[in-house]
């Protein structure tokens, strides 16, 4: 046992789980270990020997045993790597993708591990990107509008097919026997904490953002659930728990079994579960109002803390205590950012550029960034609408599609690449301005995730376009760091941790020295270009011409015809 | 001397000249020979040894001696290849790019061959795509509108910077000494005929389409030219000729000198000069109303014959006797067709496709066409506006730019490729419908040029989109064939030729057997998509949102700033 104390954060991603062992004193990341899930994302057939159970399109499942394997592989791994004694590990926190959920028995046994249900896909974990519950989401929204449900406004007027009750209702619709056999419907985040502690808890973050819960009014009323389906009327009483704990609390201590899985001490403090994007906020040093955290990867999550409750149109949701206790946590998002550039590189970059990159020993993204850096704002003559994957905020419309305007015979790949970056920056500016107009002030931006380090041009453009300074998290694994911070808070000051997340963030979270600041010359041009973007955004996004939706419908019709022919 | 008689057509293109020796009886193309111009397109500096005279941006000149070299190289070439005796060659016709013009002395000597003016770029031939006379074109149009000039309507309301008086006025503005020294300002088409025959003639085609002449009212009035510049008031009297001859007439016979250049007999009949696109019409069998000829290459020229005079908004112009004597010849155009696909292949097709094409031993266009053929109409979910190089007809606006709408993360290169083809087809349909709405009926389309043979998918799409059958010219060098037909008419029936172009077309012009016909299932979908195109076309092209023009201006501003910095 040494003077130094450590905490472990475990970040459950889409393809793998990652543990990071962190020094509680200063947040130094001492060791990290990744476990790629044995069965990854299950989207074709169930991983069963001797039975071929195929999945329909848009399904995405996981194996709950992969989560336990993550604990068993990564925690012993970081202990071994670091040489840290289990005595000195004071707490564990976890964060998860969401809404990722599963049906279980009363003791927590996943239904997919019960032989009777093993071959039923509805008994497995439904991953966040399981998109087959759209009809149920439509029903949830229609019924809510008809019954004038007050909570609908908190979610930008629309509940997503990815969220908790869409998935529960799909189970009820398509596998009523699974629904009936399930004693619990639970977020995987809460389920893994249950497995560690032996205690069933529910966290305020997923409950608020994904399961229509609020601190003031709880879940939707029984009459509403009954209107969706009479069998669903008592879903909260019979399948869930009204006992929602705010993030930052302790869920319990490690059971003997969990201690044996991990090599940690029995009773080690475990924090209430959390969500990857949300736990990144304090890890990016943000525990106050006025700063917007952008978690920038394939998509962007925008997280803001507010003192007051405001209805901000078109965001993903806001939850009291949802990110940091004592604040309203607002969440918005853009569904196509890193994915956009990946699509462009795969589908639109000519062979000559690939060759040039190879000759110079560069990544193609790097070459494009260099070429695009040499352009001035406005020099490409291009403006794009960044809707290649629909628009999450502020239009909340998955049926919108991409638009590129201004191309000529002189247009080069790097010009289109830059226009796509700019388009995503305009999208962020729309979100920032919508927050500001609705009473949630934003003074500066704090970025984390994979993109900021890879693409300084993009960061500068975001600063030029929004007119805000952008700071960057020092950690490149903010979710795991954030979870470790919550682990240290669960342990508490007496055990060598902290009494609250504010103190933990002050000590353990850091920013890079380099700050991106708007360049005045660029801002002037980008103001002009943003005005063009906004005009197109409102025209195509708010009903001026619904051509995108009509084209998408026609496309679906013609693809369907294809399938019928085949 | 044999029973068979032959005619030679010489087609002066942008980079080279081509002679084709044709059997007068049936139009069989017996031999052809190409001469790449020694100095090609002169757009950087004058081809002078010992002097470096650089050209400004947008300039494009040619060397008139390259035209004489074309006669000297290609006509002896086809005679040799074919073994045909000069005795049996009864006529020559020529066609040229237009407006390609030059200043000369009274005897036809180009000013650029006069030592005093050799270093003055304005003394050289201005090629059709010399685009530096835009300020002069603007003045021509402004003054015409102010003076309410009736001829403006014949040209879709706008005179192009490429046309005759824009170029003449630029010479006067920038090199008044060249203007003063020029006894003649003349189309290169007429100049080469002058060199062959020793007689100065002017053809009704270039006069009408490029120099604001009409059979009924002649050139614009003196007062108008005087308003542009007092020194220009007597331009027609002093620098031109009011003696305009309709196409189909004989200009004269070969001089002894021209006979020695070509190896033909002195006195061989030479036809009045013509323009490449226009001469292709009878070569594509069309000598009557109701058929639209599409000359399809980098761009499309649309040519229609009409019995009556109609103002059709947004076309390039119409000229009585301009294509076929006795008809009004209407011309419209799309400025970006083959160029569009070339741009796409060069700038947007991923390396993987280039690799796949190479592995299969295919041209990349061929691979894209195959992949695009497998898509159904509407299946891509994309619609484009084909304005990558502005819009010639019917909007007559070079400041419009390209638009692509409907892209998603699943969009593939072949889908964009097909969308661009479809966009050009919608553009043609707009032209067809504009003709029809304004009293010029179009029953069917006849295609010639490079594209129809290369891209059957494109031809089918044009038929599906327009709802018209499309026939294809049997010749793949229709301009040269057309010129040879006019050569046979210049020779006349007594010499073994024909008395008019109608008879010549019946005997010498042919179509392929294969006719593209609209597929009913496709037409229904394309009607839907065309409605979307038209809505976007009118919104962005007729002032709904002038974003394209604003972006283009900003682009120019930012590029200029670039130049200043450098």
Coordinates of N, CA and C in Angstrom, one line a residue, chain B residues 295-452:
Chain B
X295 N -25.9 17.7 -81.2 CA -24.5 17.4 -81.4 C -23.9 17.3 -80.0
X296 N -23.6 16.0 -79.6 CA -23.3 15.7 -78.3 C -21.8 15.4 -78.1
X297 N -21.2 16.3 -77.4 CA -19.8 16.1 -77.1 C -19.5 16.7 -75.7
X298 N -18.4 17.5 -75.6 CA -18.2 18.1 -74.3 C -19.4 19.0 -73.9
X299 N -20.1 19.5 -74.9 CA -21.3 20.2 -74.6 C -22.4 19.7 -75.6
X300 N -23.6 20.2 -75.6 CA -24.6 19.8 -76.6 C -25.1 21.0 -77.3
X301 N -25.1 21.0 -78.6 CA -25.8 22.0 -79.4 C -27.1 21.3 -79.9
X302 N -28.2 22.1 -79.7 CA -29.5 21.6 -80.1 C -29.9 22.4 -81.3
X303 N -30.2 21.8 -82.5 CA -30.5 22.5 -83.7 C -31.9 22.0 -84.1
X304 N -32.8 23.0 -84.5 CA -34.1 22.7 -84.9 C -34.4 23.6 -86.1
X305 N -35.1 23.0 -87.1 CA -35.6 23.8 -88.2 C -37.1 24.1 -88.0
X306 N -37.4 25.4 -88.4 CA -38.8 25.8 -88.2 C -39.3 26.5 -89.5
X307 N -40.6 26.3 -89.8 CA -41.2 27.0 -90.9 C -41.4 28.5 -90.7
X308 N -41.6 28.8 -89.4 CA -42.1 30.1 -89.0 C -41.1 30.7 -88.1
X309 N -41.2 32.0 -87.9 CA -40.4 32.8 -87.0 C -41.0 32.8 -85.6
X310 N -40.4 32.3 -84.6 CA -40.9 32.4 -83.3 C -39.8 32.9 -82.3
X311 N -40.2 33.7 -81.4 CA -39.3 34.1 -80.3 C -39.3 32.9 -79.3
X312 N -38.3 32.2 -79.1 CA -38.2 31.1 -78.1 C -37.3 31.6 -77.0
X313 N -37.8 31.8 -75.8 CA -36.9 32.4 -74.8 C -35.7 31.5 -74.4
X314 N -34.6 32.1 -74.3 CA -33.5 31.5 -73.7 C -32.7 30.6 -74.6
X315 N -32.9 30.7 -76.0 CA -32.0 29.9 -76.8 C -30.8 30.8 -77.3
X316 N -29.9 30.2 -78.0 CA -28.7 30.9 -78.4 C -29.0 31.8 -79.6
X317 N -30.0 31.5 -80.4 CA -30.3 32.4 -81.5 C -31.1 31.6 -82.6
X318 N -31.7 32.4 -83.5 CA -32.3 31.7 -84.7 C -32.0 32.6 -85.9
X319 N -31.8 31.9 -87.0 CA -31.4 32.6 -88.2 C -32.1 32.0 -89.4
X320 N -32.7 32.9 -90.2 CA -33.3 32.5 -91.5 C -32.2 32.0 -92.4
X321 N -32.4 30.9 -93.0 CA -31.3 30.3 -93.9 C -30.1 30.0 -93.1
X322 N -30.1 29.9 -91.8 CA -28.9 29.7 -91.0 C -28.4 28.3 -91.0
X323 N -29.3 27.3 -91.3 CA -28.8 25.9 -91.3 C -29.1 25.3 -92.6
X324 N -30.4 25.4 -93.0 CA -30.9 24.9 -94.3 C -31.6 26.0 -95.0
X325 N -31.3 26.3 -96.3 CA -32.0 27.4 -97.0 C -33.5 27.2 -96.9
X326 N -34.3 28.3 -96.6 CA -35.7 28.2 -96.6 C -36.3 28.0 -95.3
X327 N -35.5 27.7 -94.3 CA -36.0 27.5 -92.9 C -35.4 28.4 -91.9
X328 N -36.1 28.6 -90.9 CA -35.5 29.3 -89.7 C -34.7 28.3 -88.9
X329 N -33.4 28.5 -88.7 CA -32.6 27.6 -88.0 C -32.5 28.0 -86.5
X330 N -33.0 27.2 -85.6 CA -33.0 27.6 -84.2 C -31.9 26.8 -83.5
X331 N -31.1 27.5 -82.6 CA -30.0 26.9 -81.9 C -30.2 27.1 -80.4
X332 N -30.0 26.0 -79.7 CA -30.0 26.1 -78.2 C -28.7 25.3 -77.8
X333 N -28.4 25.3 -76.5 CA -27.2 24.6 -76.1 C -27.2 24.3 -74.6
X334 N -26.4 23.3 -74.3 CA -26.1 23.0 -72.9 C -24.5 23.0 -72.8
X335 N -24.0 23.8 -71.8 CA -22.6 24.0 -71.9 C -21.7 23.0 -71.1
X336 N -22.4 22.0 -70.6 CA -21.6 21.0 -69.7 C -22.2 19.7 -69.8
X337 N -21.7 18.8 -70.7 CA -22.2 17.5 -70.8 C -21.1 16.5 -70.7
X338 N -20.4 16.2 -71.9 CA -19.2 15.4 -71.8 C -18.2 15.9 -70.8
X339 N -18.1 17.2 -70.7 CA -17.2 17.9 -69.8 C -17.5 17.5 -68.3
X340 N -18.8 17.3 -68.1 CA -19.3 17.0 -66.8 C -18.8 15.7 -66.3
X341 N -18.9 14.7 -67.2 CA -18.5 13.3 -66.9 C -17.0 13.3 -66.8
X342 N -16.3 14.0 -67.6 CA -14.8 14.1 -67.6 C -14.4 14.7 -66.2
X343 N -15.0 15.7 -65.8 CA -14.7 16.4 -64.5 C -15.0 15.3 -63.4
X344 N -16.1 14.6 -63.5 CA -16.4 13.7 -62.4 C -15.4 12.6 -62.3
X345 N -15.0 12.0 -63.5 CA -14.0 11.0 -63.5 C -12.7 11.4 -63.0
X346 N -12.3 12.6 -63.3 CA -11.0 13.1 -62.9 C -11.0 13.5 -61.4
X347 N -12.1 14.0 -60.9 CA -12.1 14.6 -59.6 C -12.8 13.8 -58.5
X348 N -13.6 12.9 -58.9 CA -14.5 12.3 -57.8 C -14.6 10.8 -57.8
X349 N -13.9 10.1 -58.7 CA -14.0 8.6 -58.7 C -12.9 8.0 -57.9
X350 N -13.3 7.2 -56.9 CA -12.3 6.7 -56.0 C -11.3 5.7 -56.6
X351 N -10.2 5.6 -56.0 CA -9.1 4.7 -56.5 C -9.6 3.3 -56.7
X352 N -10.5 2.8 -55.8 CA -10.9 1.4 -56.0 C -11.6 1.1 -57.3
X353 N -12.3 2.1 -57.8 CA -13.0 2.0 -59.1 C -12.0 2.0 -60.3
X354 N -11.0 2.8 -60.2 CA -9.9 2.8 -61.2 C -9.2 1.5 -61.2
X355 N -9.0 0.9 -60.0 CA -8.4 -0.4 -59.9 C -9.2 -1.5 -60.6
X356 N -10.5 -1.4 -60.2 CA -11.5 -2.4 -60.7 C -11.5 -2.3 -62.3
X357 N -11.5 -1.1 -62.8 CA -11.6 -0.9 -64.3 C -10.3 -1.5 -64.9
X358 N -9.2 -1.2 -64.3 CA -7.9 -1.7 -64.8 C -7.9 -3.2 -64.8
X359 N -8.4 -3.8 -63.7 CA -8.4 -5.3 -63.6 C -9.2 -5.9 -64.7
X360 N -10.3 -5.2 -65.0 CA -11.3 -5.8 -66.0 C -10.9 -5.3 -67.4
X361 N -9.8 -4.6 -67.5 CA -9.4 -4.1 -68.8 C -10.4 -3.1 -69.4
X362 N -11.1 -2.3 -68.6 CA -12.1 -1.5 -69.1 C -11.7 0.0 -68.9
X363 N -12.3 0.8 -69.7 CA -12.2 2.3 -69.5 C -13.1 2.6 -68.3
X364 N -12.6 3.6 -67.5 CA -13.4 3.9 -66.3 C -14.8 4.4 -66.5
X365 N -15.0 5.1 -67.7 CA -16.3 5.5 -68.1 C -17.2 4.3 -68.3
X366 N -16.6 3.3 -68.9 CA -17.4 2.1 -69.2 C -17.8 1.4 -67.9
X367 N -16.8 1.3 -67.0 CA -17.2 0.7 -65.7 C -18.3 1.4 -65.0
X368 N -18.2 2.8 -65.0 CA -19.2 3.6 -64.3 C -20.5 3.4 -65.0
X369 N -20.5 3.3 -66.3 CA -21.8 3.1 -67.0 C -22.4 1.8 -66.7
X370 N -21.6 0.8 -66.6 CA -22.1 -0.5 -66.3 C -22.7 -0.5 -64.9
X371 N -22.0 0.1 -63.9 CA -22.6 0.1 -62.6 C -23.8 0.9 -62.5
X372 N -23.8 2.1 -63.2 CA -25.0 3.0 -63.2 C -26.2 2.3 -63.9
X373 N -25.9 1.4 -64.9 CA -27.0 0.8 -65.6 C -27.8 -0.1 -64.7
X374 N -27.2 -0.6 -63.7 CA -27.8 -1.5 -62.8 C -28.8 -0.8 -61.9
X375 N -28.7 0.5 -61.8 CA -29.6 1.3 -61.0 C -30.9 1.5 -61.7
X376 N -32.0 1.6 -60.9 CA -33.3 2.0 -61.5 C -33.4 3.5 -61.4
X377 N -34.2 4.1 -62.3 CA -34.5 5.5 -62.1 C -35.0 5.8 -60.7
X378 N -34.5 6.8 -60.1 CA -35.0 7.2 -58.7 C -34.3 6.4 -57.6
X379 N -33.6 5.3 -58.0 CA -33.0 4.5 -56.9 C -31.9 5.2 -56.2
X380 N -31.2 6.1 -56.8 CA -30.1 6.8 -56.1 C -30.5 7.8 -55.1
X381 N -31.8 8.3 -55.3 CA -32.3 9.3 -54.4 C -31.6 10.7 -54.6
X382 N -31.0 10.8 -55.8 CA -30.2 12.1 -56.1 C -30.9 12.8 -57.2
X383 N -30.8 14.1 -57.1 CA -31.1 15.0 -58.3 C -30.0 16.1 -58.3
X384 N -29.6 16.3 -59.5 CA -28.6 17.4 -59.7 C -29.1 18.5 -60.7
X385 N -28.5 19.7 -60.5 CA -28.7 20.7 -61.5 C -27.4 20.7 -62.3
X386 N -27.5 20.6 -63.6 CA -26.3 20.4 -64.5 C -25.6 21.7 -64.9
X387 N -25.3 22.5 -63.9 CA -24.8 23.9 -64.2 C -23.4 24.0 -63.8
X388 N -22.6 23.0 -63.8 CA -21.2 23.1 -63.4 C -20.4 24.1 -64.3
X389 N -21.0 24.3 -65.5 CA -20.4 25.3 -66.4 C -21.4 26.4 -66.8
X390 N -22.3 26.8 -65.8 CA -23.3 27.7 -66.1 C -24.5 27.1 -66.9
X391 N -25.4 27.9 -67.3 CA -26.5 27.4 -68.1 C -26.7 28.2 -69.3
X392 N -26.6 27.5 -70.5 CA -26.7 28.3 -71.8 C -28.1 28.4 -72.1
X393 N -28.9 27.4 -72.3 CA -30.3 27.4 -72.5 C -31.0 26.7 -71.4
X394 N -32.2 27.2 -71.0 CA -32.9 28.4 -71.4 C -32.6 29.6 -70.5
X395 N -31.7 29.4 -69.5 CA -31.6 30.5 -68.6 C -30.5 31.6 -69.0
X396 N -29.6 31.2 -69.9 CA -28.6 32.1 -70.4 C -27.9 32.8 -69.3
X397 N -27.2 32.0 -68.4 CA -26.6 32.6 -67.3 C -25.4 31.8 -66.9
X398 N -24.2 32.4 -67.2 CA -22.9 31.8 -66.9 C -22.6 31.7 -65.4
X399 N -23.3 32.5 -64.6 CA -23.0 32.5 -63.2 C -23.7 31.5 -62.4
X400 N -24.5 30.7 -63.0 CA -25.1 29.6 -62.2 C -24.1 28.5 -62.0
X401 N -24.2 27.7 -61.0 CA -23.3 26.7 -60.7 C -24.0 25.4 -60.3
X402 N -23.2 24.3 -60.1 CA -23.8 23.0 -59.9 C -24.5 22.8 -58.5
X403 N -25.4 21.9 -58.5 CA -26.1 21.5 -57.3 C -26.3 20.0 -57.3
X404 N -26.1 19.4 -56.1 CA -26.4 17.9 -56.0 C -27.2 17.8 -54.7
X405 N -28.3 17.2 -54.8 CA -29.2 17.0 -53.6 C -29.6 15.6 -53.4
X406 N -29.6 15.2 -52.1 CA -30.1 13.8 -51.9 C -29.0 12.8 -51.4
X407 N -27.8 13.3 -51.3 CA -26.7 12.3 -50.9 C -26.9 11.8 -49.5
X408 N -26.5 10.6 -49.3 CA -26.4 10.0 -47.9 C -25.1 9.3 -47.8
X409 N -24.9 8.7 -46.6 CA -23.6 8.0 -46.4 C -23.6 6.7 -47.2
X410 N -24.7 6.3 -47.8 CA -24.7 5.1 -48.6 C -24.5 5.5 -50.1
X411 N -24.4 6.7 -50.5 CA -24.3 7.1 -51.9 C -23.0 6.7 -52.5
X412 N -23.1 6.1 -53.7 CA -21.9 5.5 -54.4 C -21.6 6.4 -55.6
X413 N -20.4 6.3 -56.0 CA -19.9 7.1 -57.2 C -20.8 6.9 -58.4
X414 N -21.2 5.6 -58.7 CA -22.1 5.4 -59.9 C -23.4 6.0 -59.7
X415 N -23.9 6.3 -58.5 CA -25.1 6.9 -58.3 C -25.0 8.4 -58.7
X416 N -23.9 9.0 -58.3 CA -23.7 10.4 -58.6 C -23.5 10.6 -60.1
X417 N -22.7 9.6 -60.7 CA -22.5 9.6 -62.1 C -23.8 9.6 -62.9
X418 N -24.7 8.7 -62.5 CA -26.0 8.6 -63.1 C -26.8 9.8 -62.9
X419 N -26.7 10.4 -61.7 CA -27.5 11.6 -61.4 C -27.0 12.8 -62.3
X420 N -25.7 12.8 -62.6 CA -25.2 13.9 -63.5 C -25.7 13.6 -65.0
X421 N -25.7 12.4 -65.4 CA -26.3 12.1 -66.7 C -27.8 12.5 -66.8
X422 N -28.5 12.1 -65.7 CA -29.9 12.4 -65.7 C -30.1 14.0 -65.7
X423 N -29.3 14.7 -65.0 CA -29.4 16.1 -64.9 C -29.3 16.7 -66.3
X424 N -28.3 16.2 -67.1 CA -28.1 16.8 -68.4 C -29.4 16.4 -69.3
X425 N -29.9 15.3 -69.0 CA -31.2 14.9 -69.8 C -32.3 15.8 -69.4
X426 N -32.4 16.1 -68.1 CA -33.5 17.1 -67.7 C -33.3 18.4 -68.4
X427 N -32.0 18.8 -68.5 CA -31.7 20.1 -69.1 C -32.1 20.1 -70.6
X428 N -31.9 19.0 -71.3 CA -32.4 18.8 -72.7 C -33.9 18.9 -72.7
X429 N -34.6 18.2 -71.8 CA -36.0 18.3 -71.8 C -36.6 19.7 -71.6
X430 N -35.9 20.5 -70.7 CA -36.3 21.9 -70.6 C -36.3 22.6 -71.9
X431 N -35.2 22.3 -72.7 CA -35.0 23.0 -74.0 C -36.1 22.5 -74.9
X432 N -36.3 21.2 -75.0 CA -37.4 20.6 -75.9 C -38.7 21.2 -75.6
X433 N -39.1 21.3 -74.3 CA -40.4 21.8 -73.9 C -40.5 23.3 -74.2
X434 N -39.4 24.0 -74.0 CA -39.5 25.4 -74.3 C -39.7 25.7 -75.8
X435 N -39.1 24.9 -76.6 CA -39.4 25.0 -78.1 C -40.8 24.7 -78.4
X436 N -41.3 23.6 -77.8 CA -42.7 23.1 -78.1 C -43.7 24.2 -77.6
X437 N -43.4 24.8 -76.4 CA -44.4 25.7 -75.9 C -44.4 27.0 -76.7
X438 N -43.3 27.2 -77.5 CA -43.2 28.5 -78.2 C -43.4 28.3 -79.7
X439 N -44.1 27.2 -80.1 CA -44.5 27.1 -81.5 C -43.5 26.3 -82.4
X440 N -42.5 25.8 -81.8 CA -41.5 25.0 -82.7 C -41.7 23.5 -82.3
X441 N -42.4 22.8 -83.0 CA -42.7 21.4 -82.6 C -41.5 20.5 -82.8
X442 N -41.3 19.5 -81.8 CA -40.2 18.6 -81.9 C -40.8 17.2 -81.7
X443 N -40.7 16.4 -82.8 CA -41.3 15.0 -82.8 C -40.3 14.0 -82.3
X444 N -39.1 14.2 -82.7 CA -38.1 13.2 -82.4 C -36.7 13.8 -82.3
X445 N -35.7 13.1 -81.7 CA -34.4 13.6 -81.6 C -33.4 12.8 -82.5
X446 N -32.5 13.5 -83.0 CA -31.4 12.8 -83.8 C -30.1 13.2 -83.2
X447 N -29.3 12.2 -82.8 CA -28.1 12.5 -82.1 C -26.9 12.3 -83.0
X448 N -25.8 13.1 -82.8 CA -24.6 12.8 -83.4 C -23.5 13.3 -82.5
X449 N -22.2 13.1 -82.9 CA -21.1 13.5 -82.0 C -20.5 12.3 -81.3
X450 N -19.6 12.6 -80.4 CA -18.9 11.5 -79.7 C -19.6 10.7 -78.7
X451 N -20.5 11.4 -78.0 CA -21.2 10.7 -76.8 C -22.1 9.5 -77.2
X452 N -22.9 9.7 -78.2 CA -23.9 8.6 -78.5 C -23.3 7.2 -78.6

